[in-house]
Coordinates of C-alpha atoms in Angstrom, one line a residue:
Chain X
M1 CA 74.5 100.7 67.2
S2 CA 75.0 101.9 70.8
L3 CA 78.5 102.7 72.2
D4 CA 81.0 99.9 71.5
L5 CA 82.2 99.4 75.1
H6 CA 84.8 96.9 74.0
K7 CA 86.5 99.5 71.9
I8 CA 86.5 102.1 74.7
A9 CA 87.7 99.7 77.5
G10 CA 91.4 99.9 76.5
Q11 CA 91.2 103.7 76.4
I12 CA 89.7 103.8 79.9
Q13 CA 92.6 101.6 81.1
C14 CA 95.1 104.0 79.5
M15 CA 93.4 106.9 81.2
A16 CA 93.6 105.2 84.6
S17 CA 97.3 104.3 84.3
G18 CA 98.0 107.9 83.2
L19 CA 96.3 109.3 86.3
S20 CA 98.2 106.8 88.4
V21 CA 101.5 108.1 87.1
R22 CA 100.5 111.8 87.6
R23 CA 99.3 111.1 91.1
A24 CA 102.9 111.2 92.4
E25 CA 103.3 114.6 90.7
R26 CA 100.1 115.9 92.2
E27 CA 101.2 114.8 95.7
A28 CA 104.5 116.6 95.3
S29 CA 102.5 119.7 94.2
L30 CA 100.2 119.5 97.1
A31 CA 103.2 119.1 99.5
L32 CA 104.7 122.2 98.0
A33 CA 101.4 124.1 98.4
L34 CA 101.1 123.1 102.0
D35 CA 104.7 124.0 102.7
T36 CA 104.3 127.4 101.1
L37 CA 101.0 127.9 103.0
S38 CA 102.8 127.3 106.3
T39 CA 105.1 130.3 105.9
A40 CA 103.1 132.6 103.6
Q41 CA 102.0 135.9 105.0
A42 CA 98.5 136.7 103.8
D43 CA 98.8 140.5 104.2
V44 CA 102.0 140.5 102.0
I45 CA 100.3 138.4 99.3
E46 CA 97.2 140.6 99.4
E47 CA 99.2 143.7 99.0
K48 CA 101.1 142.2 96.1
R49 CA 97.9 141.0 94.5
T50 CA 96.6 144.5 94.3
R51 CA 99.7 145.6 92.5
S52 CA 99.9 142.6 90.1
R53 CA 98.3 141.5 86.9
T54 CA 97.8 137.8 86.9
T55 CA 96.3 135.5 84.3
F56 CA 94.5 133.5 87.0
L57 CA 91.9 134.3 89.5
V58 CA 93.4 135.1 92.9
A59 CA 91.4 135.2 96.2
G60 CA 91.3 138.6 97.9
L61 CA 92.6 137.7 101.3
R62 CA 90.6 139.1 104.2
G63 CA 91.9 136.7 106.7
S64 CA 94.8 134.3 106.9
L65 CA 95.4 131.5 104.5
S66 CA 95.4 128.7 107.0
G67 CA 92.9 129.9 109.7
R68 CA 90.7 127.2 111.2
H69 CA 87.4 127.8 113.0
P70 CA 85.6 125.1 115.0
C71 CA 81.9 124.6 114.5
P72 CA 79.8 126.8 116.8
A73 CA 76.9 125.2 118.6
P74 CA 73.9 125.1 116.2
P75 CA 70.9 127.0 117.3
S76 CA 68.3 124.8 119.0
D77 CA 65.6 126.3 116.8
Y78 CA 66.3 127.2 113.2
A79 CA 64.8 127.0 109.7
A80 CA 66.5 125.9 106.5
L81 CA 65.1 127.3 103.2
A82 CA 66.4 125.9 99.9
V83 CA 65.7 126.3 96.2
D84 CA 67.0 124.2 93.4
G85 CA 66.0 124.1 89.7
S86 CA 66.0 122.0 86.6
H87 CA 65.0 123.1 83.1
I88 CA 64.1 121.7 79.7
D89 CA 66.0 123.8 77.1
V90 CA 64.6 125.1 73.9
D91 CA 64.6 122.1 71.5
R92 CA 64.7 123.2 67.8
H93 CA 63.4 119.8 66.8
L94 CA 60.2 120.3 68.9
A95 CA 57.2 121.7 67.0
A96 CA 56.8 124.6 69.4
R97 CA 59.6 127.0 70.6
C98 CA 59.5 127.0 74.4
Y99 CA 61.4 126.1 77.5
L100 CA 60.5 125.0 81.0
I101 CA 62.0 125.8 84.4
N102 CA 61.0 123.7 87.4
L103 CA 62.0 125.1 90.8
G104 CA 62.0 122.9 93.9
T105 CA 61.4 124.7 97.1
V106 CA 61.9 123.5 100.7
H107 CA 61.2 125.0 104.1
I108 CA 62.2 122.9 107.1
R109 CA 62.0 124.1 110.6
Y110 CA 63.8 122.4 113.4
G111 CA 63.5 122.6 117.2
E112 CA 60.4 123.1 119.3
R113 CA 58.0 123.2 116.4
P114 CA 59.4 121.0 113.7
M115 CA 57.6 121.1 110.3
A116 CA 58.4 120.9 106.6
E117 CA 57.0 122.2 103.4
L118 CA 58.2 120.8 100.1
G119 CA 57.0 122.0 96.7
S120 CA 57.7 122.6 93.1
R121 CA 56.9 125.4 90.7
P122 CA 57.1 124.4 87.1
R123 CA 56.7 127.2 84.6
L124 CA 56.5 127.0 80.8
Y125 CA 57.9 130.0 78.9
T126 CA 56.5 130.5 75.5
E127 CA 56.0 134.2 74.8
D128 CA 58.4 136.2 72.6
D129 CA 59.5 138.3 75.5
D130 CA 60.4 135.0 77.3
M131 CA 62.5 133.7 74.5
Y132 CA 64.7 136.7 73.9
L133 CA 66.5 139.4 75.8
R134 CA 66.3 142.7 74.0
D135 CA 68.6 145.8 74.2
P136 CA 66.2 148.7 74.4
A137 CA 68.8 151.0 73.0
S138 CA 69.9 149.2 69.9
G139 CA 67.1 146.7 69.5
R140 CA 69.5 143.8 69.4
T141 CA 68.3 140.5 70.8
Q142 CA 69.9 137.5 72.5
A143 CA 68.1 134.1 72.5
L144 CA 67.5 132.6 75.9
E145 CA 68.8 129.1 75.5
G146 CA 71.7 126.9 76.3
G147 CA 74.2 128.3 78.8
L148 CA 72.2 131.6 79.1
L149 CA 69.1 129.7 80.1
G150 CA 71.2 128.1 82.8
A151 CA 72.0 131.6 84.1
L152 CA 68.3 132.6 83.9
R153 CA 67.5 129.5 86.0
A154 CA 70.0 130.5 88.6
V155 CA 68.5 133.9 88.7
E156 CA 65.0 132.5 89.1
E157 CA 66.3 130.2 91.9
L158 CA 67.5 133.2 93.9
R159 CA 64.2 135.1 93.2
A160 CA 62.2 132.1 94.5
L161 CA 64.5 131.9 97.5
A162 CA 63.8 135.6 98.3
E163 CA 60.1 135.0 98.0
L164 CA 60.4 131.9 100.2
A165 CA 62.3 133.9 102.8
E166 CA 59.7 136.7 102.8
Q167 CA 56.9 134.2 103.4
S168 CA 58.7 132.3 106.2
P169 CA 58.3 133.2 109.9
A170 CA 60.7 135.9 111.1
D171 CA 61.0 134.7 114.6
V172 CA 63.6 132.0 114.0
P173 CA 67.2 132.0 112.7
T174 CA 66.9 131.2 109.0
L175 CA 69.5 129.7 106.7
A176 CA 68.6 130.3 103.0
L177 CA 70.5 128.0 100.7
I178 CA 71.1 127.7 97.0
D179 CA 73.0 124.9 95.2
G180 CA 76.2 125.9 93.4
S181 CA 77.8 129.3 93.1
L182 CA 76.5 132.8 93.7
I183 CA 78.6 133.9 90.8
L184 CA 76.8 133.8 87.4
W185 CA 79.8 132.4 85.6
A186 CA 77.9 132.0 82.3
L187 CA 77.8 135.8 82.1
A188 CA 81.5 136.3 82.7
G189 CA 83.9 137.0 79.8
Q190 CA 83.0 138.4 76.5
A191 CA 80.4 135.8 75.3
Y192 CA 77.5 138.1 75.8
Q193 CA 76.9 141.8 75.3
E194 CA 76.5 144.2 78.2
F195 CA 72.7 144.4 77.8
V196 CA 72.5 140.7 78.6
R197 CA 74.3 141.2 81.9
T198 CA 72.2 144.3 82.6
A199 CA 69.0 142.3 82.1
L200 CA 69.9 139.3 84.2
I201 CA 72.1 140.7 86.9
D202 CA 71.1 144.4 87.3
D203 CA 67.4 143.9 86.7
M204 CA 66.8 140.5 88.2
F205 CA 69.6 139.0 90.3
L206 CA 70.6 142.0 92.3
P207 CA 67.0 143.0 93.2
A208 CA 66.6 139.5 94.7
M209 CA 69.8 139.9 96.6
D210 CA 68.6 143.3 97.8
R211 CA 65.3 141.7 99.0
L212 CA 67.2 139.1 101.0
R213 CA 69.6 141.7 102.5
E214 CA 66.6 143.9 103.4
L215 CA 65.0 141.0 105.3
A216 CA 68.3 140.3 107.0
R217 CA 68.3 143.8 108.5
N218 CA 65.4 143.0 110.7
R219 CA 65.7 139.3 111.4
P220 CA 68.5 136.6 111.6
L221 CA 68.5 135.5 107.9
A222 CA 71.7 134.3 106.2
L223 CA 72.1 133.5 102.5
A224 CA 74.7 130.9 101.5
A225 CA 75.5 129.0 98.3
Y226 CA 76.9 125.5 98.7
V227 CA 79.4 124.1 96.2
S228 CA 80.0 120.4 96.5
L229 CA 83.3 119.1 95.2
P230 CA 84.5 122.5 94.2
R231 CA 87.2 122.8 91.5
S232 CA 88.2 126.4 92.4
T233 CA 91.8 127.4 92.9
D234 CA 91.5 131.0 94.3
V235 CA 93.5 130.3 97.4
V236 CA 96.1 128.1 95.7
N237 CA 96.5 130.9 93.2
A238 CA 97.1 133.3 96.0
L239 CA 100.0 131.1 97.0
R240 CA 101.4 131.5 93.5
L241 CA 102.1 135.1 94.5
D242 CA 104.2 134.1 97.5
E243 CA 107.8 135.1 97.2
R244 CA 108.8 131.4 97.2
L245 CA 106.8 130.8 94.0
C246 CA 106.9 134.2 92.3
P247 CA 110.2 136.0 92.3
Y248 CA 108.8 139.3 91.0
E249 CA 108.1 142.2 93.2
R250 CA 105.0 142.9 91.1
A251 CA 103.7 139.9 89.2
N252 CA 102.7 140.4 85.6
C253 CA 102.2 137.0 84.2
D254 CA 102.0 137.9 80.5
M255 CA 105.1 140.1 80.7
H256 CA 107.3 138.0 82.9
C257 CA 106.3 134.5 82.1
G258 CA 104.1 134.7 79.0
Q259 CA 106.8 133.2 76.7
L260 CA 107.5 130.3 79.0
P261 CA 105.9 126.9 78.1
S262 CA 103.3 125.5 80.4
G263 CA 104.9 123.9 83.5
K264 CA 108.1 126.0 83.3
R265 CA 106.8 129.1 85.1
P266 CA 108.2 129.5 88.7
C267 CA 104.7 129.1 90.2
D268 CA 103.9 125.9 88.3
G269 CA 105.0 123.8 91.2
V270 CA 101.5 124.1 92.6
S271 CA 99.7 123.5 89.2
G272 CA 96.9 121.0 89.4
V273 CA 96.3 121.6 93.2
M274 CA 92.8 122.7 94.0
D275 CA 91.8 124.6 97.1
R276 CA 89.8 121.6 98.3
D277 CA 93.0 119.5 98.3
V278 CA 94.7 122.0 100.6
F279 CA 91.9 122.4 103.0
S280 CA 91.2 118.7 103.2
A281 CA 94.7 118.5 104.7
I282 CA 94.1 121.4 107.1
L283 CA 90.5 121.3 108.3
D284 CA 89.1 118.8 110.8
Y285 CA 85.4 117.7 110.8
G286 CA 83.2 120.7 111.4
E287 CA 85.8 123.3 110.9
R288 CA 85.8 126.1 108.4
S289 CA 88.6 128.2 106.8
D290 CA 88.9 131.9 107.1
V291 CA 86.6 134.0 104.9
N292 CA 88.2 135.4 101.8
L293 CA 86.9 137.3 98.8
T294 CA 86.4 136.3 95.2
T295 CA 88.0 138.7 92.7
S296 CA 86.0 137.5 89.7
S297 CA 85.6 140.3 87.2
I298 CA 81.9 139.9 86.9
V299 CA 81.4 140.2 90.7
E300 CA 83.7 143.2 90.9
R301 CA 82.0 144.9 88.0
S302 CA 78.4 144.1 88.8
Y303 CA 77.7 142.9 92.3
G304 CA 78.2 146.1 94.2
D305 CA 77.5 145.6 97.9
H306 CA 76.9 141.9 97.4
A307 CA 80.5 141.1 96.8
V308 CA 80.9 137.3 97.0
N309 CA 83.0 136.0 99.9
F310 CA 83.8 132.3 100.5
F311 CA 85.1 129.8 102.9
Y312 CA 85.9 126.1 102.8
L313 CA 84.1 123.8 105.1
N314 CA 84.7 120.2 106.3
A315 CA 81.2 119.2 106.9
S316 CA 81.4 115.6 105.9
E317 CA 83.7 113.4 103.8
E318 CA 84.4 116.2 101.4
I319 CA 85.5 119.8 101.5
A320 CA 82.8 122.1 100.3
R321 CA 83.0 125.7 99.2
V322 CA 80.5 128.0 100.8
E323 CA 79.8 131.4 99.1
I324 CA 78.2 134.2 101.0
P325 CA 77.5 137.9 100.2
A326 CA 79.5 140.5 102.0
W327 CA 76.6 141.4 104.4
V328 CA 76.7 137.8 105.7
A329 CA 80.5 137.7 105.8
D330 CA 80.6 140.9 107.8
S331 CA 78.2 139.7 110.5
P332 CA 79.7 137.3 113.0
D333 CA 76.2 136.1 114.0
L334 CA 75.1 135.3 110.4
L335 CA 78.5 133.7 109.6
S336 CA 78.1 131.6 112.7
L337 CA 74.6 130.6 111.6
V338 CA 75.9 129.6 108.1
H339 CA 78.7 127.6 109.6
A340 CA 76.7 125.7 112.3
G341 CA 73.6 125.4 110.1
L342 CA 75.5 123.8 107.2
V343 CA 77.3 121.3 109.5
D344 CA 74.0 120.3 110.9
Q345 CA 72.4 120.1 107.5
C346 CA 75.2 117.9 106.2
R347 CA 74.9 115.7 109.3
K348 CA 71.2 115.2 108.6
G349 CA 71.7 114.7 104.9
H350 CA 74.5 112.1 104.9
G351 CA 77.2 114.6 103.9
Y352 CA 75.1 117.0 101.8
P353 CA 72.7 119.7 103.1
V354 CA 69.4 117.9 103.5
A355 CA 67.3 121.0 102.5
L356 CA 69.2 121.3 99.2
S357 CA 69.0 117.6 98.6
E358 CA 65.2 117.7 99.0
A359 CA 64.9 120.8 96.9
H360 CA 66.8 118.9 94.2
E361 CA 64.4 116.0 94.5
Q362 CA 61.5 118.4 94.0
A363 CA 63.1 120.1 91.0
V364 CA 64.5 117.2 89.1
V365 CA 63.2 116.6 85.6
T366 CA 63.9 113.0 84.6
A367 CA 64.5 111.7 81.1
G368 CA 61.0 110.2 81.3
D369 CA 59.5 113.6 82.3
R370 CA 61.2 115.1 79.2
D371 CA 59.7 112.5 76.9
E372 CA 56.3 113.0 78.5
F373 CA 56.6 116.8 78.2
R374 CA 57.3 116.4 74.5
V375 CA 54.3 114.2 74.0
M376 CA 52.1 116.6 75.9
V377 CA 53.2 119.5 73.7
E378 CA 52.6 117.6 70.5
T379 CA 49.2 116.3 71.7
A380 CA 48.1 119.8 72.7
L381 CA 49.2 121.2 69.3
G382 CA 47.4 118.4 67.5
A383 CA 44.2 119.0 69.5
H384 CA 44.3 122.6 68.3
R385 CA 44.9 121.4 64.7
L386 CA 48.3 123.1 64.7
P387 CA 51.0 121.5 62.6
V388 CA 53.2 119.1 64.7
Y389 CA 56.2 119.3 62.5
T390 CA 59.5 117.9 63.7
S391 CA 62.9 117.7 62.0
L392 CA 63.6 114.7 59.8
K393 CA 66.8 114.2 61.9
D394 CA 64.7 113.9 65.1
R395 CA 62.2 111.6 63.4
S396 CA 65.0 109.5 62.2
K397 CA 66.4 109.2 65.7
R398 CA 63.1 108.2 67.1
L399 CA 61.9 105.7 64.5
K400 CA 65.3 103.8 64.2
W401 CA 64.3 102.2 60.9
L402 CA 66.3 99.5 59.3
Chain P
M1 CA 41.2 108.3 107.2
G2 CA 42.4 107.9 103.6
E3 CA 41.5 107.8 99.9
V4 CA 41.3 104.9 97.4
V5 CA 44.3 105.0 95.0
E6 CA 43.9 101.6 93.4
S7 CA 40.6 99.8 92.9
S8 CA 39.2 96.6 91.6
S9 CA 36.0 94.5 92.0
T10 CA 37.5 92.5 94.8
G11 CA 39.6 95.0 96.8
F12 CA 41.2 98.4 97.0
V13 CA 44.3 100.2 98.2
A14 CA 43.9 103.4 100.1
Q15 CA 46.5 106.0 101.0
S16 CA 46.3 107.1 104.6
Y17 CA 46.1 110.8 105.1
R18 CA 48.5 110.6 108.0
L19 CA 51.8 108.7 108.1
Y20 CA 51.2 105.5 110.1
G21 CA 47.5 106.5 110.3
A22 CA 46.1 103.4 108.7
P23 CA 43.4 101.3 110.5
H24 CA 44.7 98.1 112.1
L25 CA 44.9 94.7 110.5
G26 CA 41.4 93.2 110.3
A27 CA 39.6 96.5 110.8
L28 CA 36.3 97.0 108.9
V29 CA 36.4 100.1 106.6
R30 CA 33.9 101.6 104.2
T31 CA 34.4 103.6 101.0
G32 CA 32.4 106.4 99.4
G33 CA 31.2 106.2 95.9
P34 CA 27.9 105.1 94.2
Y35 CA 28.2 101.6 95.8
P36 CA 29.9 102.1 99.1
A37 CA 32.1 99.1 99.7
Y38 CA 32.9 97.4 103.0
G39 CA 36.4 96.1 103.2
V40 CA 38.6 94.3 105.7
V41 CA 42.1 95.6 106.0
H42 CA 44.5 92.8 105.2
E43 CA 47.8 94.6 104.6
V44 CA 49.3 97.9 105.8
A45 CA 52.6 99.2 104.3
T46 CA 54.7 102.3 104.8
R47 CA 57.4 103.1 102.3
G48 CA 59.0 106.0 100.5
I49 CA 56.8 107.9 98.1
D50 CA 59.5 107.9 95.5
P51 CA 60.3 104.2 94.8
S52 CA 63.8 105.1 93.7
R53 CA 64.6 106.5 97.1
R54 CA 65.1 103.9 99.8
P55 CA 64.9 105.0 103.4
T56 CA 68.3 104.8 105.2
A57 CA 69.1 104.6 108.8
R58 CA 69.1 108.1 110.5
G59 CA 68.9 107.4 114.2
E60 CA 72.4 106.6 115.3
D61 CA 72.7 110.0 117.1
E62 CA 69.1 110.1 118.3
A63 CA 67.8 109.0 121.7
T64 CA 64.3 107.8 120.5
E65 CA 62.5 106.9 117.3
E66 CA 60.4 110.1 117.8
D67 CA 63.5 112.2 117.8
V68 CA 64.4 110.8 114.3
Y69 CA 61.2 112.4 113.0
R70 CA 61.6 115.6 115.0
S71 CA 65.1 116.0 113.5
N72 CA 63.9 115.3 110.0
P73 CA 60.5 116.9 109.6
Q74 CA 60.6 116.4 105.9
L75 CA 60.1 112.6 106.4
E76 CA 56.4 113.1 106.9
H77 CA 56.2 114.3 103.3
L78 CA 58.5 111.6 101.8
L79 CA 56.9 108.5 103.4
R80 CA 53.4 107.3 103.0
T81 CA 51.2 104.6 104.6
D82 CA 48.9 102.6 102.4
F83 CA 46.4 99.9 103.4
R84 CA 44.9 97.2 101.4
A85 CA 41.4 95.9 102.0
V86 CA 39.5 93.0 100.6
I87 CA 35.8 93.8 99.7
V88 CA 33.4 91.9 101.9
G89 CA 30.2 93.6 101.1
H90 CA 28.6 96.8 99.9
V91 CA 25.6 99.1 100.4
G92 CA 23.0 98.9 97.6
E93 CA 19.7 100.6 97.7
G94 CA 20.1 101.4 101.3
E95 CA 20.8 97.7 102.4
T96 CA 23.9 95.9 103.4
R97 CA 24.7 93.2 100.9
Y98 CA 27.3 90.5 101.6
R99 CA 28.5 90.3 98.0
L100 CA 30.7 92.2 95.7
P101 CA 29.5 95.7 94.5
P102 CA 28.4 96.1 90.9
S103 CA 31.3 98.4 90.3
P104 CA 34.4 99.0 92.4
P105 CA 34.9 102.1 94.5
P106 CA 36.2 105.0 92.4
I107 CA 39.7 106.3 92.7
Y108 CA 39.9 109.0 95.3
A109 CA 36.8 107.7 97.1
F110 CA 37.1 108.5 100.8
V111 CA 37.7 105.6 103.2
H112 CA 36.5 105.6 106.8
E113 CA 37.0 103.1 109.5
C114 CA 33.5 101.9 110.5
P115 CA 32.5 103.0 114.0
A116 CA 31.6 100.3 116.5
D117 CA 27.8 100.5 115.9
E118 CA 28.2 100.1 112.2
A119 CA 30.7 97.3 112.6
A120 CA 28.3 95.5 114.9
V121 CA 25.5 95.8 112.4
F122 CA 27.7 94.6 109.5
S123 CA 29.1 91.6 111.4
S124 CA 25.7 90.6 113.0
S125 CA 25.3 88.3 110.0
T126 CA 27.7 85.5 109.8
D127 CA 27.6 86.0 106.0
C128 CA 30.1 88.7 106.6
L129 CA 32.9 86.0 106.6
R130 CA 32.1 84.5 103.2
L131 CA 33.9 86.8 100.9
L132 CA 36.8 87.2 103.3
A133 CA 37.3 83.5 103.8
G134 CA 37.3 82.9 100.0
S135 CA 39.6 85.9 99.2
G136 CA 42.9 84.0 99.3
V137 CA 44.8 87.0 100.8
A138 CA 48.1 86.3 102.4
A139 CA 48.1 85.3 106.1
L140 CA 44.4 84.6 105.7
E141 CA 44.0 83.0 109.2
E142 CA 45.6 86.0 110.8
V143 CA 43.4 88.4 108.9
V144 CA 40.1 86.5 109.7
S145 CA 41.0 86.2 113.4
A146 CA 41.9 89.9 113.5
F147 CA 38.6 90.8 111.9
L148 CA 36.7 88.6 114.4
R149 CA 38.5 90.2 117.3
H150 CA 37.3 93.6 116.1
A151 CA 33.8 92.3 115.4
V152 CA 33.3 90.5 118.7
A153 CA 34.2 93.6 120.7
A154 CA 31.3 95.4 119.0
Q155 CA 28.7 92.7 119.8
A156 CA 26.2 92.8 122.6
D157 CA 26.5 89.0 123.1
P158 CA 30.1 88.0 122.2
Q159 CA 29.6 84.3 123.1
A160 CA 26.7 83.9 120.8
F161 CA 28.5 85.8 118.1
L162 CA 31.6 83.5 118.4
A163 CA 29.4 80.4 118.3
G164 CA 27.8 81.6 115.1
A165 CA 31.1 82.6 113.6
G166 CA 32.6 79.1 114.4
K167 CA 29.7 77.4 112.6
Q168 CA 30.1 79.7 109.6
L169 CA 33.9 79.0 109.5
A170 CA 33.3 75.3 109.6
A171 CA 31.0 75.6 106.6
L172 CA 33.5 77.9 104.8
F173 CA 36.5 75.6 105.4
P174 CA 34.8 72.1 105.2
G175 CA 36.9 69.3 106.6
D176 CA 39.6 71.8 107.5
F177 CA 39.3 71.6 111.3
R178 CA 42.9 72.8 111.8
T179 CA 42.3 76.1 110.0
V180 CA 39.0 76.7 111.9
E181 CA 40.6 75.9 115.2
S182 CA 43.6 78.1 114.4
I183 CA 41.4 81.1 113.6
L184 CA 39.2 80.7 116.7
L185 CA 42.1 80.2 119.1
R186 CA 43.6 83.5 117.9
V187 CA 40.3 85.4 118.5
A188 CA 40.7 84.9 122.2
P189 CA 42.3 88.0 123.7

C-alpha cells in the first residue's frame, strides 16, 4: 500500500489552521523585532555580546543592524563561476560498498566576449581510504557516509571551485559562487571527533579557501555562498540582547533564565522571527544589509583568517543570505562585486543566481539515475563473476510479491 | 553541419552542430556511412536539450533578440537544433540510386548539406522526386516545392528542369491536378 492520502488529509487541515492561528502571534513578534531594531544600538549590543554567555547564536555586529546599501552598477564585463554537487550515499543494501559525488561546474562570461562552459565531474569512491577517515594518532576510523558525506561533498565543491577559478581568465572581475553555507554545519557540535574536523576542514577545506584568497590577491576574484530561503536568526538573536528584551547587564541564559519555561523568558517576544522576516521589511529590491559576522563555534575554532561574514540581500522575491570570507568582506571592491553580481545573476535567473542554477542542473542525480547506477554496479560485478548479494529487505521492497 | 541521432530505413534525424545551424526546409543533405544516404530536410526544430526544462521568456529588459543570447551565454549549451530528413536516394557502388539504402545511416554519421554541383547532379533525374512525393511527411506540398526551389537554382536550364519536374509530379500524383498546381505555383520565386 502507498500512503493513504485520505487519512492524512485531516491532519494537513489541522496543521494549516494551527499555522493560521499562530500567524497573528508571529506578526506581533515581528513588529516587536522591528521596533527594537529601530532603537537598538549595535555597538552596545556587540559589547554586551562579548561579555555574555548565550544559548543561541548571536551575530557579531560589524556594522549597524538596519543599514541599507543600494545595488552598485554591475561591471560591464564579468565572469560567474559556480559549483554545485549531488551524491549517491553508501547503500548497505548494495552489493558493493561505494559512494558517488557528482559536481556540476559552470563558467559564464558576460560583456564583450560572452561565452559559457558547463560541465559535470562524476567520481566513484570505492577504495578503503575513500570510505573511512582515520586518526593517524589513535588509529580510530570514521565512516564517510550520511551527514559526513554531505560535508565531504561541500568540501569537494569548494575545491572544484578553486580549480575552476585557477583555470579561468584573470583579466575580468570574477564572482565564484557555491550554493548553501560556507559553514560546515555537519561538523559543528560533538557528533564527530577532532580528527574528523582536522581531516575535512584543516586538510581539505581551508587549503581550498587559501587557494581562492591567493588568487584574489592578484586579480578581482570574490567568493560568495548563496543561501536561498535562509532560516538563520543571528541578527534577531542580537536583538535579544538589547536592553528592551534582556534586562541583564551581562546575559547568561542558563543562569538567569534557564529555569523559565519556553516562551516566558524576557527575550521570547521575538521568538519565531527569522532574520529574513526582518530584512524583508527593511530592504528594497537590490539592496543589501550591513555585513556582520557569524560567531559559530566551528568557524571561530577552525576557520582562522577565513572568518565567515554575511549580509542579507533583496535580489528578487525573497531575502537571501550571502556568506563571504573576511577577505571579501574587508575589500569594498570585492564586496561591491558580490552585491552587484548577485543582483544581476538573480535578475538573469528568475530570482536565483543563474550560474548556480545551471551548476545544479549539471550536478543533479535523479531517481532514475540512482536506479541506473545500481543496475550498472550489479551488472559490472556480475560480469566479473563477483557475488551480487543484496539484503532480503531490499529484495522484498523491489519484488513487491503478494 | 550535424550528426545523425535517430535513423531508420526511410529517414533520419540529425543534430545540428550549431544552434539554429540547420539547413533550410527542402535542402538536399547527404550522410556518411557505408551507404551514404541523400535526404530532403522536411522539419527543423529547436528546443531545450532537457525535455523537463521549458524555455521561458527572458527578453523583457533586452533591446534585441541577439541581446537575449549575449546576456545568457549558457543558452547555446542548453538549446539544440535538430532537423529531420526523408531519404530520397543513396550512393551504392559509386552510383546515385533513387531508392532506399540497404541499411540506414548509422547513428553519429556526419551530415553535410550538398553543394550546388552535387545537388544539380542528384536532381538532374526527375526520379529524385519519387521517394519524396510518396513519403507522406507533414506539409508535403511545402516540402516538395522548397526542394524544387533549391534544385532549380542549381540547374543550367531551369525551364527544362521545371517542365520535367511538372511531368514527374503529374505522374506521381495522378488525377490530383490541384496538388501538382499547388506545388509548381510555390516553386516560382
